[in-house]
Short mmCIF file of C-alpha atoms in Angstrom, two decimals:
data_model
loop_
_atom_site.label_atom_id
_atom_site.label_comp_id
_atom_site.label_asym_id
_atom_site.label_seq_id
_atom_site.Cartn_x
_atom_site.Cartn_y
_atom_site.Cartn_z
CA UNK B 5 87.23 85.91 -154.99
CA UNK B 6 85.99 88.11 -157.26
CA UNK B 7 81.99 87.87 -157.82
CA UNK B 8 83.16 87.95 -161.14
CA UNK B 9 85.58 85.23 -161.12
CA UNK B 10 83.43 82.93 -158.91
CA UNK B 11 80.43 82.98 -161.79
CA UNK B 12 82.93 82.53 -164.71
CA UNK B 13 84.27 79.61 -162.43
CA UNK B 14 81.12 78.18 -161.44
CA UNK B 15 79.39 78.85 -165.24
CA UNK B 16 82.58 76.56 -166.56
CA UNK B 17 81.53 74.21 -164.78
CA UNK B 18 77.85 73.85 -165.40
CA UNK B 19 78.66 74.02 -169.75
CA UNK B 20 81.45 71.38 -168.96
CA UNK B 21 78.50 68.85 -168.84
CA UNK B 22 76.88 69.90 -172.29
CA UNK B 23 77.77 69.51 -175.47
CA UNK B 24 79.27 73.22 -175.92
CA UNK B 25 79.05 76.86 -175.47
CA UNK B 26 76.57 77.00 -178.53
CA UNK B 27 74.29 74.57 -177.69
CA UNK B 28 73.87 76.24 -174.09
CA UNK B 29 73.13 79.52 -175.57
CA UNK B 30 70.27 77.44 -177.94
CA UNK B 31 68.90 76.27 -175.12
CA UNK B 32 68.61 79.42 -172.97
CA UNK B 33 68.05 81.18 -175.09
CA UNK B 34 70.71 83.76 -175.11
CA UNK B 35 73.04 85.88 -177.43
CA UNK B 36 76.53 83.67 -177.52
CA UNK B 37 78.61 87.09 -177.03
CA UNK B 38 76.76 87.81 -174.03
CA UNK B 39 77.01 84.99 -172.37
CA UNK B 40 80.44 84.58 -173.06
CA UNK B 41 81.46 87.81 -171.30
CA UNK B 42 79.89 85.93 -168.46
CA UNK B 43 81.92 82.56 -168.70
CA UNK B 44 85.49 84.87 -168.91
CA UNK B 45 84.37 86.79 -165.38
CA UNK B 46 83.85 90.29 -167.58
CA UNK B 47 80.35 91.18 -166.29
CA UNK B 48 77.16 90.15 -164.00
CA UNK B 49 73.74 88.87 -165.35
CA UNK B 50 70.78 91.30 -164.16
CA UNK B 51 68.64 89.22 -161.33
CA UNK B 52 66.16 88.21 -164.50
CA UNK B 53 68.74 86.61 -166.57
CA UNK B 54 70.47 85.01 -163.63
CA UNK B 55 67.11 83.26 -163.32
CA UNK B 56 67.54 81.86 -166.53
CA UNK B 57 70.34 80.47 -166.49
CA UNK B 58 69.77 78.79 -163.16
CA UNK B 59 66.24 77.40 -164.27
CA UNK B 60 68.27 76.32 -167.47
CA UNK B 61 71.42 74.49 -165.29
CA UNK B 62 68.55 73.82 -162.06
CA UNK B 63 71.14 75.04 -160.00
CA UNK B 64 69.85 77.90 -156.99
CA UNK B 65 71.54 81.56 -157.70
CA UNK B 66 73.58 81.23 -154.97
CA UNK B 67 75.52 77.72 -156.33
CA UNK B 68 76.44 80.98 -159.42
CA UNK B 69 78.17 83.39 -157.30
CA UNK B 70 79.69 81.48 -154.32
CA UNK B 71 82.94 80.12 -154.28
CA UNK B 72 83.95 76.98 -156.43
CA UNK B 73 84.88 74.53 -154.28
CA UNK B 74 88.44 73.24 -153.54
CA UNK B 75 88.47 69.83 -155.60
CA UNK B 76 89.86 66.46 -153.04
CA UNK B 77 92.73 64.97 -153.97
CA UNK B 78 91.97 61.56 -155.00
CA UNK B 79 94.57 58.43 -154.01
CA UNK B 80 96.67 57.79 -157.14
CA UNK B 81 95.84 54.58 -157.38
CA UNK B 82 91.76 55.49 -157.61
CA UNK B 83 89.62 57.05 -160.17
CA UNK B 84 86.15 58.81 -159.42
CA UNK B 85 83.77 55.81 -160.16
CA UNK B 86 82.41 58.87 -163.14
CA UNK B 87 85.50 58.74 -164.75
CA UNK B 88 85.96 55.19 -164.72
CA UNK B 89 82.42 54.46 -165.90
CA UNK B 90 82.65 57.14 -168.56
CA UNK B 91 86.31 56.00 -170.22
CA UNK B 92 84.41 52.14 -170.04
CA UNK B 93 81.79 53.89 -172.18
CA UNK B 94 84.10 55.41 -175.02
CA UNK B 95 86.65 52.64 -174.97
CA UNK B 96 86.65 51.55 -178.92
CA UNK B 97 85.78 50.08 -181.17
CA UNK B 98 84.30 53.35 -182.40
CA UNK B 99 81.11 53.44 -183.46
CA UNK B 100 80.62 52.84 -187.91
CA UNK B 101 78.52 55.83 -188.19
CA UNK B 102 79.27 59.12 -189.76
CA UNK B 103 79.05 62.82 -188.14
CA UNK B 104 75.86 64.93 -189.86
CA UNK B 105 71.99 64.97 -189.90
CA UNK B 106 70.06 61.89 -189.25
CA UNK B 107 65.93 61.92 -188.66
CA UNK B 108 65.36 59.17 -186.12
CA UNK B 109 61.57 57.68 -186.50
CA UNK B 110 60.18 55.86 -182.80
CA UNK B 111 56.53 54.12 -183.35
CA UNK B 112 54.49 55.03 -180.86
CA UNK B 113 52.74 52.83 -178.94
CA UNK B 114 49.01 52.13 -179.53
CA UNK B 115 49.42 54.00 -183.18
CA UNK B 116 50.83 51.89 -185.78
CA UNK B 117 49.36 54.23 -187.95
CA UNK B 118 52.27 56.72 -186.66
CA UNK B 119 55.80 57.84 -186.48
CA UNK B 120 57.51 60.40 -184.04
CA UNK B 121 59.90 61.89 -185.97
CA UNK B 122 63.06 63.67 -184.11
CA UNK B 123 66.27 64.90 -185.31
CA UNK B 124 69.06 63.79 -184.22
CA UNK B 125 72.95 65.70 -184.82
CA UNK B 126 76.12 62.68 -184.96
CA UNK B 127 79.34 64.77 -184.60
CA UNK B 128 82.47 62.67 -184.88
CA UNK B 129 85.80 63.55 -183.14
CA UNK B 130 87.80 60.98 -183.94
CA UNK B 131 87.09 58.05 -181.85
CA UNK B 132 84.83 60.18 -180.18
CA UNK B 133 81.56 59.80 -180.87
CA UNK B 134 79.09 62.17 -179.75
CA UNK B 135 74.92 63.63 -180.43
CA UNK B 136 72.17 65.64 -180.13
CA UNK B 137 68.48 64.99 -179.77
CA UNK B 138 66.29 67.01 -180.48
CA UNK B 139 62.10 66.13 -180.30
CA UNK B 140 59.74 69.04 -181.16
CA UNK B 141 55.89 68.50 -179.47
CA UNK B 142 54.55 71.78 -180.93
CA UNK B 143 54.81 75.16 -182.64
CA UNK B 144 56.26 78.27 -181.25
CA UNK B 145 53.45 81.25 -180.39
CA UNK B 146 53.59 84.67 -179.82
CA UNK B 147 54.45 84.47 -176.31
CA UNK B 148 57.93 82.11 -176.88
CA UNK B 149 59.63 79.48 -178.92
CA UNK B 150 58.83 76.08 -179.46
CA UNK B 151 57.84 73.68 -176.81
CA UNK B 152 61.01 71.15 -177.01
CA UNK B 153 60.18 68.20 -174.54
CA UNK B 154 62.94 66.59 -176.00
CA UNK B 155 66.77 67.47 -175.30
CA UNK B 156 68.95 64.50 -175.38
CA UNK B 157 72.94 64.77 -175.29
CA UNK B 158 75.10 62.25 -174.87
CA UNK B 159 77.69 59.56 -176.55
CA UNK B 160 77.71 56.60 -179.18
CA UNK B 161 79.13 53.74 -178.25
CA UNK B 162 79.66 50.30 -180.21
CA UNK B 163 79.03 46.97 -178.80
CA UNK B 164 78.63 43.67 -180.87
CA UNK B 165 77.75 44.97 -183.73
CA UNK B 166 75.47 47.67 -182.62
CA UNK B 167 75.38 50.79 -181.95
CA UNK B 168 74.08 52.85 -178.65
CA UNK B 169 73.18 55.68 -178.28
CA UNK B 170 73.43 56.63 -174.46
CA UNK B 171 72.18 60.28 -173.25
CA UNK B 172 70.01 62.24 -170.83
CA UNK B 173 67.33 64.87 -171.48
CA UNK B 174 68.77 68.63 -170.75
CA UNK B 175 65.33 69.54 -170.67
CA UNK B 176 62.37 69.49 -167.96
CA UNK B 177 62.39 65.69 -166.96
CA UNK B 178 65.75 64.93 -166.81
CA UNK B 179 65.14 61.44 -167.84
CA UNK B 180 68.51 58.96 -169.83
CA UNK B 181 67.68 57.59 -172.75
CA UNK B 182 69.01 55.04 -174.45
CA UNK B 183 68.85 53.49 -178.36
CA UNK B 184 69.86 50.72 -179.49
CA UNK B 185 70.66 50.08 -184.07
CA UNK B 186 72.32 48.27 -186.11
CA UNK B 187 72.76 48.79 -190.08
CA UNK B 188 70.15 46.93 -192.11
CA UNK B 189 70.85 44.37 -194.55
CA UNK B 190 69.33 46.84 -197.24
CA UNK B 191 70.79 48.46 -200.42
CA UNK B 192 70.29 51.71 -199.24
CA UNK B 193 71.96 52.96 -195.81
CA UNK B 194 69.02 52.42 -193.02
CA UNK B 195 70.21 52.31 -189.12
CA UNK B 196 67.07 49.98 -187.32
CA UNK B 197 66.65 48.90 -183.80
CA UNK B 198 65.30 50.09 -180.64
CA UNK B 199 64.76 53.00 -178.37
CA UNK B 200 63.56 53.15 -174.42
CA UNK B 201 62.01 56.17 -174.19
CA UNK B 202 59.48 58.18 -171.70
CA UNK B 203 56.23 58.72 -173.16
CA UNK B 204 53.09 60.51 -172.15
CA UNK B 205 52.06 57.02 -170.10
CA UNK B 206 55.33 56.23 -169.01
CA UNK B 207 58.43 54.53 -169.93
CA UNK B 208 58.18 52.35 -172.87
CA UNK B 209 60.33 50.50 -175.03
CA UNK B 210 59.93 51.24 -178.82
CA UNK B 211 60.83 50.42 -182.56
CA UNK B 212 63.54 53.18 -183.84
CA UNK B 213 64.49 53.68 -187.36
CA UNK B 214 67.20 55.97 -188.40
CA UNK B 215 68.44 57.39 -191.85
CA UNK B 216 71.51 60.18 -191.91
CA UNK B 217 69.86 62.86 -194.04
CA UNK B 218 72.28 63.57 -196.57
CA UNK B 219 71.00 66.57 -198.59
CA UNK B 220 71.98 70.16 -197.22
CA UNK B 221 69.72 71.60 -194.13
CA UNK B 222 69.23 74.14 -192.06
CA UNK B 223 68.77 73.69 -188.29
CA UNK B 224 65.32 75.67 -188.30
CA UNK B 225 64.35 73.52 -191.28
CA UNK B 226 64.83 70.14 -189.28
CA UNK B 227 63.57 71.15 -186.44
CA UNK B 228 60.50 71.78 -188.00
CA UNK B 229 59.90 68.55 -189.88
CA UNK B 230 59.93 66.92 -185.81
CA UNK B 231 56.23 65.88 -184.28
CA UNK B 232 53.98 63.15 -185.04
CA UNK B 233 53.67 61.89 -188.57
CA UNK B 234 51.35 59.85 -190.15
CA UNK B 235 52.43 56.66 -192.69
CA UNK B 236 50.34 57.73 -195.33
CA UNK B 237 52.03 61.73 -195.47
CA UNK B 238 53.60 61.61 -198.70
CA UNK B 239 56.34 63.45 -197.62
CA UNK B 240 57.18 61.11 -195.13
CA UNK B 241 60.58 58.40 -196.37
CA UNK B 242 58.92 55.74 -198.20
CA UNK B 243 61.57 53.38 -197.06
CA UNK B 244 60.33 54.75 -192.80
CA UNK B 245 57.03 53.92 -193.69
CA UNK B 246 57.54 50.64 -195.87
CA UNK B 247 59.75 49.19 -192.53
CA UNK B 248 57.04 50.42 -189.87
CA UNK B 249 54.13 48.64 -191.89
CA UNK B 250 56.38 45.19 -192.30
CA UNK B 251 57.37 45.62 -188.36
#
């Protein structure tokens, strides 16, 4: 099989575990039309671009260009364990949450005066609900873009009146995360619960609050709002600040 066809098949396999081609292009970062040429087998990246792609997917360069493995035929009565797990996770009932942009606030261990604000993009396709959560720790600089430590992709499922957000970090550490929330009995819609996340001192269970951003907001603006926020910051959602103070 020609090298371009190998590249196309391998890239499609790698991209299939991500939210979308657009999300991959933003994460690289790379022009969408340029990446599509690789996906369609019309072009081969130069050495520097190939290294960028390999670093993002965490694979060796030989894996990009070698012939794709021929899938083994499993016995009809048995399903691969990952398929069984996935089907059990995404089976109904679908979570009672609308698609859109949500700001997610995590308690900061040993700092009751602060919260970590991240942004969660929820996508709903019929009964399937997926999400992407981004945590921005540092502003960009002249040599590169913003330092993004958290870039979690996953699915949202509903069990026993709780909504579970189960995902994995596609950046650097690659750690899994799980967040479970439910609608609070308040006049304003707000989700509250707990999250198991990776902190600077290791894994920790922290309180979490989610609120949908009903205003029209651009992706870049939402990203710029992520980071550590003081409860005394007048720009912080006052309902969130009140809930954090009340525990």
